[in-house]
Short mmCIF file of C-alpha atoms and ligand atoms in Angstrom, two decimals:
data_model
loop_
_atom_site.label_atom_id
_atom_site.label_comp_id
_atom_site.label_asym_id
_atom_site.label_seq_id
_atom_site.Cartn_x
_atom_site.Cartn_y
_atom_site.Cartn_z
CA MET A 5 0.00 0.03 0.00
CA SER A 6 1.43 3.35 -0.87
CA PHE A 7 0.14 6.85 -1.60
CA PRO A 8 1.06 9.06 -4.56
CA SER A 9 4.66 10.19 -4.24
CA ASN A 10 3.78 13.87 -3.88
CA PHE A 11 1.05 13.24 -1.28
CA TYR A 12 0.81 16.00 1.33
CA TRP A 13 1.01 14.43 4.78
CA GLY A 14 0.65 16.98 7.53
CA GLY A 15 -1.50 18.41 10.28
CA ALA A 16 -4.06 21.19 10.88
CA THR A 17 -4.85 23.83 13.48
CA ALA A 18 -6.73 27.14 13.80
CA ALA A 19 -5.38 30.39 15.22
CA ASN A 20 -7.94 30.99 17.97
CA GLN A 21 -7.55 27.47 19.26
CA LEU A 22 -3.77 27.50 19.72
CA GLU A 23 -2.12 30.93 19.41
CA GLY A 24 -3.25 32.61 22.62
CA ALA A 25 -1.74 36.12 22.90
CA TRP A 26 -5.32 37.31 22.34
CA ASN A 27 -4.54 40.98 22.95
CA VAL A 28 -0.89 41.14 22.08
CA ASP A 29 0.77 43.31 19.35
CA GLY A 30 -2.39 45.10 18.41
CA LYS A 31 -4.70 42.09 18.02
CA GLY A 32 -8.38 42.92 18.39
CA ILE A 33 -11.10 40.85 20.03
CA ALA A 34 -12.38 37.94 17.93
CA CYS A 35 -15.67 36.16 18.60
CA PRO A 36 -14.03 33.13 20.27
CA ASP A 37 -12.24 35.52 22.71
CA ILE A 38 -15.60 36.20 24.39
CA CYS A 39 -16.35 32.48 24.86
CA THR A 40 -15.79 30.80 28.24
CA GLY A 41 -14.75 27.20 28.72
CA GLY A 42 -17.36 24.46 28.82
CA SER A 43 -17.54 20.68 28.64
CA ALA A 44 -19.34 17.86 26.86
CA LYS A 45 -22.16 18.34 29.43
CA VAL A 46 -22.08 22.06 30.24
CA SER A 47 -22.34 24.52 27.37
CA LYS A 48 -19.63 27.17 27.04
CA ARG A 49 -20.99 30.71 27.35
CA ILE A 50 -20.85 33.74 25.09
CA THR A 51 -20.12 36.86 27.20
CA PRO A 52 -20.10 40.02 25.10
CA VAL A 53 -18.72 41.80 28.16
CA LEU A 54 -15.68 39.99 29.50
CA GLU A 55 -16.17 38.86 33.10
CA GLU A 56 -13.41 39.30 35.61
CA GLY A 57 -12.22 36.06 37.13
CA THR A 58 -13.75 33.91 34.32
CA PHE A 59 -11.48 31.62 32.35
CA TYR A 60 -11.39 32.28 28.60
CA PRO A 61 -9.60 29.40 26.85
CA SER A 62 -8.54 31.31 23.72
CA HIS A 63 -6.74 34.01 25.64
CA GLU A 64 -3.65 31.93 26.29
CA ALA A 65 -4.65 28.72 24.51
CA ILE A 66 -1.32 26.81 24.13
CA ASP A 67 0.65 30.00 23.57
CA HIS A 68 1.70 29.00 20.09
CA TYR A 69 2.16 32.72 19.31
CA HIS A 70 5.34 32.66 21.41
CA ARG A 71 6.26 29.01 20.79
CA TYR A 72 5.62 28.53 17.11
CA LYS A 73 9.31 27.76 16.41
CA GLU A 74 9.32 24.84 18.81
CA ASP A 75 5.99 23.59 17.44
CA ILE A 76 6.93 23.79 13.75
CA ALA A 77 10.26 22.05 14.59
CA LEU A 78 8.24 19.15 16.09
CA PHE A 79 5.97 19.02 13.01
CA ALA A 80 9.12 18.91 10.88
CA GLN A 81 10.48 16.06 13.00
CA MET A 82 7.34 14.10 12.13
CA GLY A 83 8.12 14.85 8.49
CA PHE A 84 5.14 17.09 7.69
CA LYS A 85 4.87 18.06 4.09
CA MET A 86 1.98 20.46 4.69
CA TYR A 87 0.77 22.50 7.66
CA ARG A 88 -2.78 23.83 7.53
CA PHE A 89 -3.23 26.82 9.87
CA SER A 90 -5.42 29.91 9.90
CA ILE A 91 -4.63 33.58 10.03
CA SER A 92 -6.30 35.40 12.85
CA TRP A 93 -8.35 38.12 11.13
CA THR A 94 -8.15 40.35 14.23
CA ARG A 95 -4.34 40.33 14.19
CA ILE A 96 -4.49 41.89 10.74
CA PHE A 97 -7.60 44.03 11.17
CA PRO A 98 -8.29 44.36 14.91
CA ASN A 99 -11.92 45.53 14.54
CA GLY A 100 -12.39 44.24 10.99
CA ASP A 101 -13.36 47.57 9.40
CA GLU A 102 -10.02 49.43 9.43
CA SER A 103 -8.58 50.35 6.04
CA LYS A 104 -4.90 49.63 6.86
CA PRO A 105 -3.62 46.32 8.23
CA ASN A 106 -1.76 45.94 11.48
CA GLU A 107 1.93 45.52 10.59
CA LYS A 108 2.77 43.51 13.70
CA GLY A 109 0.08 40.97 12.85
CA LEU A 110 1.36 40.59 9.30
CA GLN A 111 4.88 40.14 10.65
CA PHE A 112 3.85 37.25 12.89
CA TYR A 113 2.65 35.30 9.85
CA ASP A 114 5.80 36.30 7.89
CA HIS A 115 7.72 34.49 10.56
CA LEU A 116 5.36 31.53 10.83
CA ILE A 117 5.31 30.96 7.06
CA ASP A 118 9.13 31.33 6.84
CA GLU A 119 9.51 28.80 9.62
CA CYS A 120 7.41 26.26 7.67
CA LEU A 121 9.29 26.95 4.44
CA LYS A 122 12.60 26.48 6.26
CA TYR A 123 11.65 22.84 6.78
CA GLY A 124 10.09 22.35 3.34
CA ILE A 125 6.55 22.38 4.83
CA GLU A 126 3.92 23.72 2.39
CA PRO A 127 1.53 26.07 4.18
CA MET A 128 -2.20 25.80 3.56
CA ILE A 129 -3.91 28.86 5.01
CA THR A 130 -7.54 29.14 6.16
CA ILE A 131 -8.47 32.77 5.79
CA SER A 132 -11.42 32.67 8.18
CA HIS A 133 -11.55 29.85 10.73
CA TYR A 134 -14.28 30.44 13.27
CA GLU A 135 -13.06 33.85 14.38
CA VAL A 136 -14.89 36.84 12.94
CA PRO A 137 -13.72 40.12 14.51
CA PHE A 138 -16.13 40.85 17.36
CA GLY A 139 -16.09 44.48 16.25
CA LEU A 140 -17.92 43.42 13.08
CA THR A 141 -20.47 41.41 15.08
CA LYS A 142 -21.26 44.43 17.27
CA LYS A 143 -21.51 46.98 14.48
CA PHE A 144 -22.97 44.98 11.62
CA ASN A 145 -24.19 41.68 13.03
CA SER A 146 -21.42 40.27 10.93
CA TRP A 147 -22.27 38.28 7.76
CA THR A 148 -25.95 39.29 7.86
CA ASN A 149 -24.66 42.56 6.45
CA ARG A 150 -23.46 42.85 2.81
CA GLN A 151 -20.68 45.24 3.82
CA MET A 152 -18.87 42.23 5.26
CA ILE A 153 -17.89 41.28 1.70
CA ASP A 154 -15.73 44.41 1.48
CA PHE A 155 -14.18 43.95 4.91
CA TYR A 156 -13.31 40.32 4.07
CA LEU A 157 -11.87 41.29 0.67
CA ASN A 158 -9.79 44.04 2.23
CA TYR A 159 -8.38 41.39 4.60
CA CYS A 160 -7.78 38.99 1.70
CA LYS A 161 -6.00 41.65 -0.28
CA ALA A 162 -3.63 42.36 2.64
CA ILE A 163 -2.64 38.74 3.05
CA PHE A 164 -2.66 37.71 -0.61
CA THR A 165 -0.24 40.52 -1.44
CA ARG A 166 1.95 40.07 1.65
CA TYR A 167 2.51 36.35 1.33
CA LYS A 168 2.69 36.20 -2.48
CA GLY A 169 5.38 33.79 -3.69
CA LYS A 170 5.52 31.95 -0.36
CA VAL A 171 2.05 30.40 -0.11
CA LYS A 172 0.16 28.46 -2.70
CA TYR A 173 -2.94 26.99 -1.01
CA TRP A 174 -5.75 29.06 0.53
CA LEU A 175 -9.17 28.14 1.98
CA THR A 176 -11.79 30.87 2.06
CA PHE A 177 -13.89 29.76 5.03
CA ASN A 178 -13.55 26.90 7.44
CA GLU A 179 -16.49 24.50 7.44
CA ILE A 180 -18.70 27.00 5.65
CA ASN A 181 -21.64 24.60 5.69
CA SER A 182 -21.73 24.70 9.49
CA ALA A 183 -23.88 27.79 8.92
CA THR A 184 -26.71 25.55 7.60
CA MET A 185 -27.11 24.58 11.29
CA PRO A 186 -27.97 26.88 14.22
CA ALA A 187 -24.59 26.26 15.92
CA GLY A 188 -22.76 27.71 12.92
CA GLY A 189 -24.45 31.09 13.20
CA PHE A 190 -22.04 32.44 15.82
CA LEU A 191 -19.21 29.97 15.47
CA ASN A 192 -18.67 30.35 11.75
CA GLN A 193 -20.48 33.54 10.88
CA GLY A 194 -20.08 35.66 13.99
CA ILE A 195 -23.80 36.35 13.97
CA LEU A 196 -25.31 37.29 17.35
CA ASN A 197 -28.97 38.14 17.01
CA GLU A 198 -29.03 39.41 20.55
CA ILE A 199 -25.89 40.87 22.16
CA LYS A 200 -26.20 39.44 25.63
CA THR A 201 -24.61 36.79 27.78
CA MET A 202 -25.96 33.36 26.92
CA ASP A 203 -25.10 29.67 26.58
CA PHE A 204 -23.40 28.86 23.31
CA LEU A 205 -26.06 26.18 22.76
CA ASP A 206 -28.87 28.66 23.51
CA GLN A 207 -28.27 31.26 20.79
CA VAL A 208 -31.24 33.05 19.33
CA ASP A 209 -31.33 31.41 15.92
CA ILE A 210 -32.74 33.19 12.86
CA PRO A 211 -32.30 30.85 9.85
CA GLN A 212 -32.98 33.76 7.48
CA ASN A 213 -29.89 35.52 8.86
CA ARG A 214 -27.70 32.43 8.54
CA PHE A 215 -28.64 31.75 4.93
CA GLN A 216 -28.43 35.43 3.95
CA GLY A 217 -25.01 35.39 5.67
CA LEU A 218 -24.04 32.38 3.63
CA HIS A 219 -24.97 34.16 0.45
CA HIS A 220 -22.63 37.02 1.38
CA GLN A 221 -19.92 34.46 2.24
CA PHE A 222 -20.40 32.77 -1.16
CA VAL A 223 -20.04 36.11 -2.96
CA ALA A 224 -17.02 37.03 -0.78
CA SER A 225 -15.42 33.65 -1.46
CA ALA A 226 -15.98 33.89 -5.23
CA LEU A 227 -14.47 37.36 -5.34
CA ALA A 228 -11.55 36.21 -3.19
CA VAL A 229 -10.87 33.37 -5.69
CA GLN A 230 -10.80 35.89 -8.51
CA MET A 231 -8.59 38.30 -6.52
CA ALA A 232 -6.18 35.56 -5.57
CA HIS A 233 -5.74 34.49 -9.19
CA GLU A 234 -5.13 38.09 -10.25
CA ILE A 235 -2.56 38.69 -7.56
CA ASP A 236 -0.64 35.43 -8.09
CA LYS A 237 -1.48 33.00 -10.86
CA ASN A 238 0.01 30.18 -8.79
CA TYR A 239 -2.50 30.69 -6.01
CA GLN A 240 -4.97 27.78 -5.57
CA VAL A 241 -8.07 28.53 -3.59
CA GLY A 242 -10.33 25.91 -2.09
CA CYS A 243 -13.57 25.54 -0.19
CA MET A 244 -13.79 23.73 3.12
CA ASN A 245 -16.77 21.77 4.36
CA ILE A 246 -17.71 19.57 7.22
CA MET A 247 -18.36 16.25 5.55
CA ALA A 248 -21.08 14.92 7.81
CA THR A 249 -21.59 11.58 6.10
CA SER A 250 -25.10 10.37 6.62
CA TYR A 251 -27.02 7.14 5.83
CA PRO A 252 -30.71 6.28 5.80
CA LEU A 253 -31.42 4.55 9.14
CA THR A 254 -33.24 1.75 7.32
CA CYS A 255 -33.80 0.80 3.69
CA LYS A 256 -37.33 2.18 3.93
CA PRO A 257 -37.64 4.49 0.92
CA SER A 258 -38.90 7.39 3.08
CA ASP A 259 -35.74 7.12 5.20
CA ALA A 260 -33.70 7.35 1.98
CA ILE A 261 -35.61 10.48 0.98
CA GLU A 262 -35.11 11.99 4.42
CA ASN A 263 -31.42 11.31 4.14
CA LEU A 264 -31.25 12.74 0.64
CA LYS A 265 -32.89 15.98 1.82
CA HIS A 266 -30.61 16.19 4.81
CA ASN A 267 -27.51 15.65 2.65
CA GLN A 268 -28.56 18.23 0.10
CA VAL A 269 -28.69 21.02 2.63
CA MET A 270 -25.98 19.89 4.99
CA ASN A 271 -23.32 18.35 2.77
CA TRP A 272 -23.86 19.60 -0.75
CA PHE A 273 -25.50 23.03 -0.81
CA CYS A 274 -22.41 25.12 0.02
CA SER A 275 -19.92 23.10 -2.02
CA ASP A 276 -22.35 22.99 -4.97
CA VAL A 277 -22.33 26.79 -4.98
CA GLN A 278 -18.59 27.08 -4.50
CA CYS A 279 -17.56 24.31 -6.91
CA ARG A 280 -20.22 24.66 -9.58
CA GLY A 281 -20.76 28.42 -9.36
CA LYS A 282 -24.51 28.52 -8.88
CA TYR A 283 -27.31 27.71 -6.45
CA PRO A 284 -28.48 24.09 -6.83
CA SER A 285 -32.10 23.59 -7.86
CA TYR A 286 -33.08 21.56 -4.75
CA ILE A 287 -32.35 24.46 -2.39
CA TRP A 288 -35.31 26.64 -3.55
CA ARG A 289 -37.87 24.24 -2.09
CA TYR A 290 -35.99 24.17 1.23
CA PHE A 291 -35.92 28.01 1.26
CA LYS A 292 -39.63 28.17 0.46
CA GLU A 293 -40.59 25.66 3.17
CA ASN A 294 -38.45 27.45 5.72
CA ASN A 295 -39.50 30.93 4.74
CA ILE A 296 -36.00 32.03 3.68
CA GLN A 297 -35.64 34.77 1.09
CA ILE A 298 -32.19 35.57 -0.16
CA GLN A 299 -31.46 39.11 -1.21
CA MET A 300 -29.16 38.98 -4.22
CA GLU A 301 -27.67 41.69 -6.43
CA GLU A 302 -27.86 41.56 -10.22
CA SER A 303 -24.15 40.82 -10.54
CA ASP A 304 -24.04 38.01 -7.94
CA LYS A 305 -24.82 35.26 -10.44
CA ASP A 306 -21.83 36.17 -12.58
CA ILE A 307 -19.60 36.57 -9.55
CA LEU A 308 -20.46 33.08 -8.35
CA LYS A 309 -19.99 31.66 -11.81
CA ASN A 310 -16.55 33.25 -12.21
CA GLY A 311 -15.35 32.42 -8.71
CA CYS A 312 -15.44 28.64 -8.57
CA VAL A 313 -12.81 27.16 -6.28
CA ASP A 314 -9.77 25.25 -7.58
CA PHE A 315 -10.06 22.35 -5.19
CA TYR A 316 -12.30 20.81 -2.55
CA THR A 317 -11.44 20.18 1.08
CA CYS A 318 -13.32 18.78 4.05
CA SER A 319 -13.11 17.80 7.65
CA TYR A 320 -14.25 14.26 8.44
CA TYR A 321 -14.75 12.87 11.92
CA MET A 322 -17.93 10.82 12.11
CA SER A 323 -21.22 9.83 10.50
CA ASN A 324 -24.82 9.38 11.54
CA CYS A 325 -28.22 8.41 10.15
CA GLN A 326 -31.46 10.06 9.15
CA THR A 327 -34.98 8.67 9.37
CA SER A 328 -38.54 9.67 8.55
CA ASN A 329 -39.75 8.09 11.76
CA PRO A 330 -40.59 10.91 14.19
CA ASP A 331 -40.47 8.50 17.16
CA LYS A 332 -36.75 7.85 16.69
CA LYS A 333 -34.76 9.87 19.13
CA ILE A 334 -32.07 12.14 17.81
CA ASN A 335 -29.36 10.59 19.94
CA GLY A 336 -26.32 10.83 17.73
CA GLU A 337 -23.86 13.48 18.78
CA GLY A 338 -21.44 14.84 16.24
CA ASN A 339 -19.32 17.60 14.91
CA LEU A 340 -22.10 20.20 15.44
CA ILE A 341 -24.41 17.78 13.69
CA HIS A 342 -27.08 15.60 15.26
CA GLY A 343 -28.69 12.56 13.79
CA VAL A 344 -29.76 9.13 14.81
CA ASN A 345 -27.10 6.69 16.06
CA ASN A 346 -25.97 3.98 13.69
CA PRO A 347 -26.33 0.59 15.40
CA TYR A 348 -23.22 -0.71 13.56
CA LEU A 349 -20.79 1.92 14.85
CA LYS A 350 -19.05 2.71 18.12
CA ALA A 351 -18.69 6.23 19.40
CA SER A 352 -15.82 8.32 20.85
CA ASP A 353 -15.94 9.55 24.47
CA TRP A 354 -17.77 12.64 23.13
CA GLY A 355 -20.39 10.47 21.38
CA TRP A 356 -19.09 11.01 17.83
CA GLN A 357 -19.65 7.79 15.92
CA ILE A 358 -16.46 6.44 14.38
CA ASP A 359 -16.83 5.40 10.73
CA PRO A 360 -13.64 5.02 8.65
CA GLU A 361 -15.52 3.48 5.70
CA GLY A 362 -17.76 6.58 5.67
CA LEU A 363 -14.68 8.53 4.64
CA ARG A 364 -14.14 6.31 1.60
CA PHE A 365 -17.81 6.51 0.81
CA SER A 366 -17.86 10.33 0.96
CA LEU A 367 -14.63 10.84 -0.89
CA ASN A 368 -16.08 8.88 -3.77
CA GLU A 369 -19.24 10.95 -3.71
CA ILE A 370 -17.29 14.23 -3.59
CA TYR A 371 -14.94 13.39 -6.41
CA ASP A 372 -17.68 11.98 -8.57
CA ARG A 373 -19.69 15.17 -8.06
CA TYR A 374 -17.00 17.80 -8.65
CA GLN A 375 -13.98 16.14 -10.29
CA LEU A 376 -11.71 18.49 -8.43
CA PRO A 377 -8.60 17.64 -6.45
CA VAL A 378 -9.58 16.76 -2.86
CA PHE A 379 -7.79 17.20 0.50
CA VAL A 380 -8.93 15.82 3.85
CA VAL A 381 -7.89 18.75 5.98
CA GLU A 382 -9.25 17.60 9.33
CA ASN A 383 -9.74 14.16 10.87
CA GLY A 384 -8.89 12.77 14.24
CA LEU A 385 -10.01 11.44 17.59
CA GLY A 386 -10.79 13.81 20.47
CA ALA A 387 -9.91 11.72 23.53
CA TYR A 388 -8.85 11.88 27.16
CA ASP A 389 -5.11 11.30 27.33
CA LYS A 390 -3.34 10.00 30.43
CA VAL A 391 0.25 10.85 31.24
CA GLU A 392 1.85 7.68 32.66
CA GLU A 393 4.22 7.72 35.59
CA ASP A 394 7.17 7.51 33.25
CA GLY A 395 5.86 10.56 31.41
CA SER A 396 4.74 8.65 28.28
CA ILE A 397 1.31 8.97 26.67
CA GLN A 398 0.13 5.65 25.23
CA ASP A 399 -2.56 6.84 22.81
CA ASP A 400 -3.10 3.57 20.94
CA TYR A 401 -6.79 4.45 20.52
CA ARG A 402 -5.78 7.48 18.45
CA ILE A 403 -3.36 5.45 16.36
CA ASP A 404 -6.12 2.92 15.70
CA TYR A 405 -8.55 5.64 14.64
CA LEU A 406 -6.09 7.29 12.28
CA ARG A 407 -4.82 4.00 10.84
CA LEU A 408 -8.35 2.91 9.90
CA HIS A 409 -9.05 6.27 8.24
CA ILE A 410 -5.78 6.28 6.33
CA GLU A 411 -6.56 2.77 5.05
CA GLN A 412 -9.92 3.98 3.78
CA MET A 413 -8.32 7.03 2.10
CA HIS A 414 -6.10 4.66 0.30
CA GLU A 415 -9.10 2.60 -0.82
CA ALA A 416 -10.62 5.87 -2.12
CA ILE A 417 -7.48 6.57 -4.12
CA LEU A 418 -7.71 3.08 -5.60
CA ASP A 419 -11.36 3.90 -6.40
CA GLY A 420 -9.99 6.76 -8.52
CA VAL A 421 -10.35 9.74 -6.19
CA ASP A 422 -7.71 12.43 -6.80
CA LEU A 423 -6.81 12.78 -3.11
CA LYS A 424 -3.89 15.18 -2.69
CA GLY A 425 -3.28 15.40 1.03
CA TYR A 426 -4.24 14.63 4.60
CA THR A 427 -3.80 17.05 7.50
CA PRO A 428 -5.23 15.48 10.68
CA TRP A 429 -6.80 17.88 13.13
CA GLY A 430 -5.15 19.31 16.17
CA CYS A 431 -1.73 17.83 15.38
CA ILE A 432 -0.76 19.50 18.65
CA ASP A 433 -3.29 19.57 21.55
CA LEU A 434 -5.41 22.70 21.42
CA VAL A 435 -8.70 24.15 22.63
CA SER A 436 -11.86 22.37 21.45
CA ALA A 437 -14.05 24.50 19.19
CA SER A 438 -17.36 23.11 20.30
CA THR A 439 -16.81 22.81 24.03
CA GLY A 440 -13.85 25.05 24.82
CA GLU A 441 -12.12 22.18 26.56
CA MET A 442 -8.41 21.26 26.66
CA ARG A 443 -9.14 17.74 27.92
CA LYS A 444 -10.55 16.83 24.50
CA ARG A 445 -7.18 16.18 22.95
CA TYR A 446 -6.38 15.38 19.32
CA GLY A 447 -2.62 15.88 19.13
CA PHE A 448 0.43 13.85 18.37
CA ILE A 449 2.00 16.34 20.80
CA TYR A 450 0.68 16.64 24.36
CA VAL A 451 0.58 20.14 25.82
CA ASP A 452 0.70 20.61 29.56
CA LYS A 453 -2.35 22.83 29.80
CA TYR A 454 -5.61 22.10 31.68
CA ASP A 455 -9.17 23.31 31.83
CA ASP A 456 -8.65 25.42 34.93
CA GLY A 457 -5.98 27.35 33.05
CA THR A 458 -3.06 25.68 34.83
CA GLY A 459 -0.13 23.90 33.21
CA ASP A 460 3.38 24.84 32.23
CA LEU A 461 2.66 24.65 28.48
CA SER A 462 5.51 22.21 27.92
CA ARG A 463 5.24 19.93 24.86
CA HIS A 464 5.55 16.14 25.00
CA LYS A 465 5.56 13.54 22.21
CA LYS A 466 2.76 10.99 22.46
CA LYS A 467 3.16 7.40 21.19
CA SER A 468 1.28 8.56 18.07
CA PHE A 469 4.04 11.05 17.29
CA ASP A 470 6.56 8.32 16.36
CA TRP A 471 3.84 6.28 14.69
CA TYR A 472 2.75 9.17 12.40
CA LYS A 473 6.44 9.91 11.68
CA LYS A 474 6.75 6.34 10.31
CA VAL A 475 3.52 6.64 8.38
CA ILE A 476 4.90 9.74 6.63
CA GLU A 477 8.39 8.26 6.13
CA SER A 478 6.95 5.19 4.48
CA ASN A 479 4.39 7.22 2.50
CA GLY A 480 1.53 5.38 4.17
CA GLU A 481 2.95 1.89 3.85
CA CYS A 482 3.82 1.48 7.54
CA LEU A 483 0.58 1.81 9.42
C1 BG6 B 23 -13.96 21.23 13.21
C2 BG6 B 23 -13.37 22.55 13.34
O1 BG6 B 23 -15.31 21.39 13.36
O2 BG6 B 23 -13.70 20.24 14.17
C3 BG6 B 23 -12.26 22.70 14.34
O3 BG6 B 23 -12.96 23.07 12.08
C4 BG6 B 23 -12.61 21.86 15.54
O4 BG6 B 23 -12.08 24.05 14.64
C5 BG6 B 23 -12.69 20.42 15.12
O5 BG6 B 23 -11.73 22.02 16.61
C6 BG6 B 23 -12.94 19.42 16.22
O6 BG6 B 23 -14.04 19.81 16.93
P1 BG6 B 23 -13.96 20.01 18.50
O7 BG6 B 23 -15.27 20.56 18.87
O8 BG6 B 23 -13.73 18.66 19.08
O9 BG6 B 23 -12.84 20.92 18.77
#
């Protein structure tokens, strides 16, 4: 078993989940900076006014801002060929609506990118990963407002011009399709329909705002693709989706239809727009039935048509099932997604059902649909890790999870999928996006940081570190 010789093995992170230094060197407040910690059982809170004495996980996170050299050196030791990270929008434009970028913020990413290049690691940059400037939320209710397109493009222009010649791969929005679900309204889009303290899981949801916000994001993404190509013809710009693989719970035809409808909105709508350059026909019925009316400008159709992405990327963690039976309990937890548990699968400690074959299944569907190069830019097991007395971390469960998924990616390649790379999530332990926890760890590298804010931030290799190093060295043969 071996992967294509130029396959991009690597890892992925997001600025707000690892950098810390939340108010250093001119950085402004981003939406995650006003989120408290939480857990699998207790929702994190959104506090528009920061509370004294409350712990905010993003404020220090794992202090990658000051330790990036050590971290990139560890990634290089594992043999990374690619590192997917995000730029923090508020380091570049602290409130989001300034006209000139913050030089110190730009410098940080000069250094980070140079550090990657020093080791021959190809950067893949997410432009907006779950951290809209809070200033834009307060003033404009973020992506509900069309002016966001200009703020976003201003930001794109600053980074596209600055990092020209050093970076090739860009992603416009992390998990853009999360905004088809209530949880994505604030997380992805920075939309807060009421500015008040509340549980993250208790947001006031206005679907009209989310879908109008998505339209603005589609237009912004399409214009960013065009801008990128004009600035540097070598730039490749991709979309990024949560691939929430879903099956009919039974072979009853109405379960299949329920699943089809779910998939259309959840898994295909956003990538259909971004890869095919127009709204898919099935979405109009969904809009009608949900009383959603999208305001579009005359030129939007052409913008979308001329701003198709160059490649497709997704995160993949789990799958679940859909049914037409209203008596079936929605008991399947997932990456922001909920469905019915699949009786054939086991779940992680956070209730996400583990389904390696689902990855092969979805990669086939994706490639068949778009015929674009594909990257899996997130995948991994969030788990409790225990430090043994001798200091080692024996994370065999993580190795098993990753091995099974890598095997299925290989099957997908044999099936004909043009899979270009794999960057497992949280290659170094970082703050969980959904719960704000540190104890939900994904990394090959353990970070001494805990949910009460304690820890000396030291880095330690887990058993999976050496395992992944071998996987990369052998180009996927040694699993
Ligand atoms: C994806 C996000 O949804 O899943 C990441 O892009 C996130 O930001 C990851 O961290 C894992 O989810 P969680 O909630 O376990 O951190």
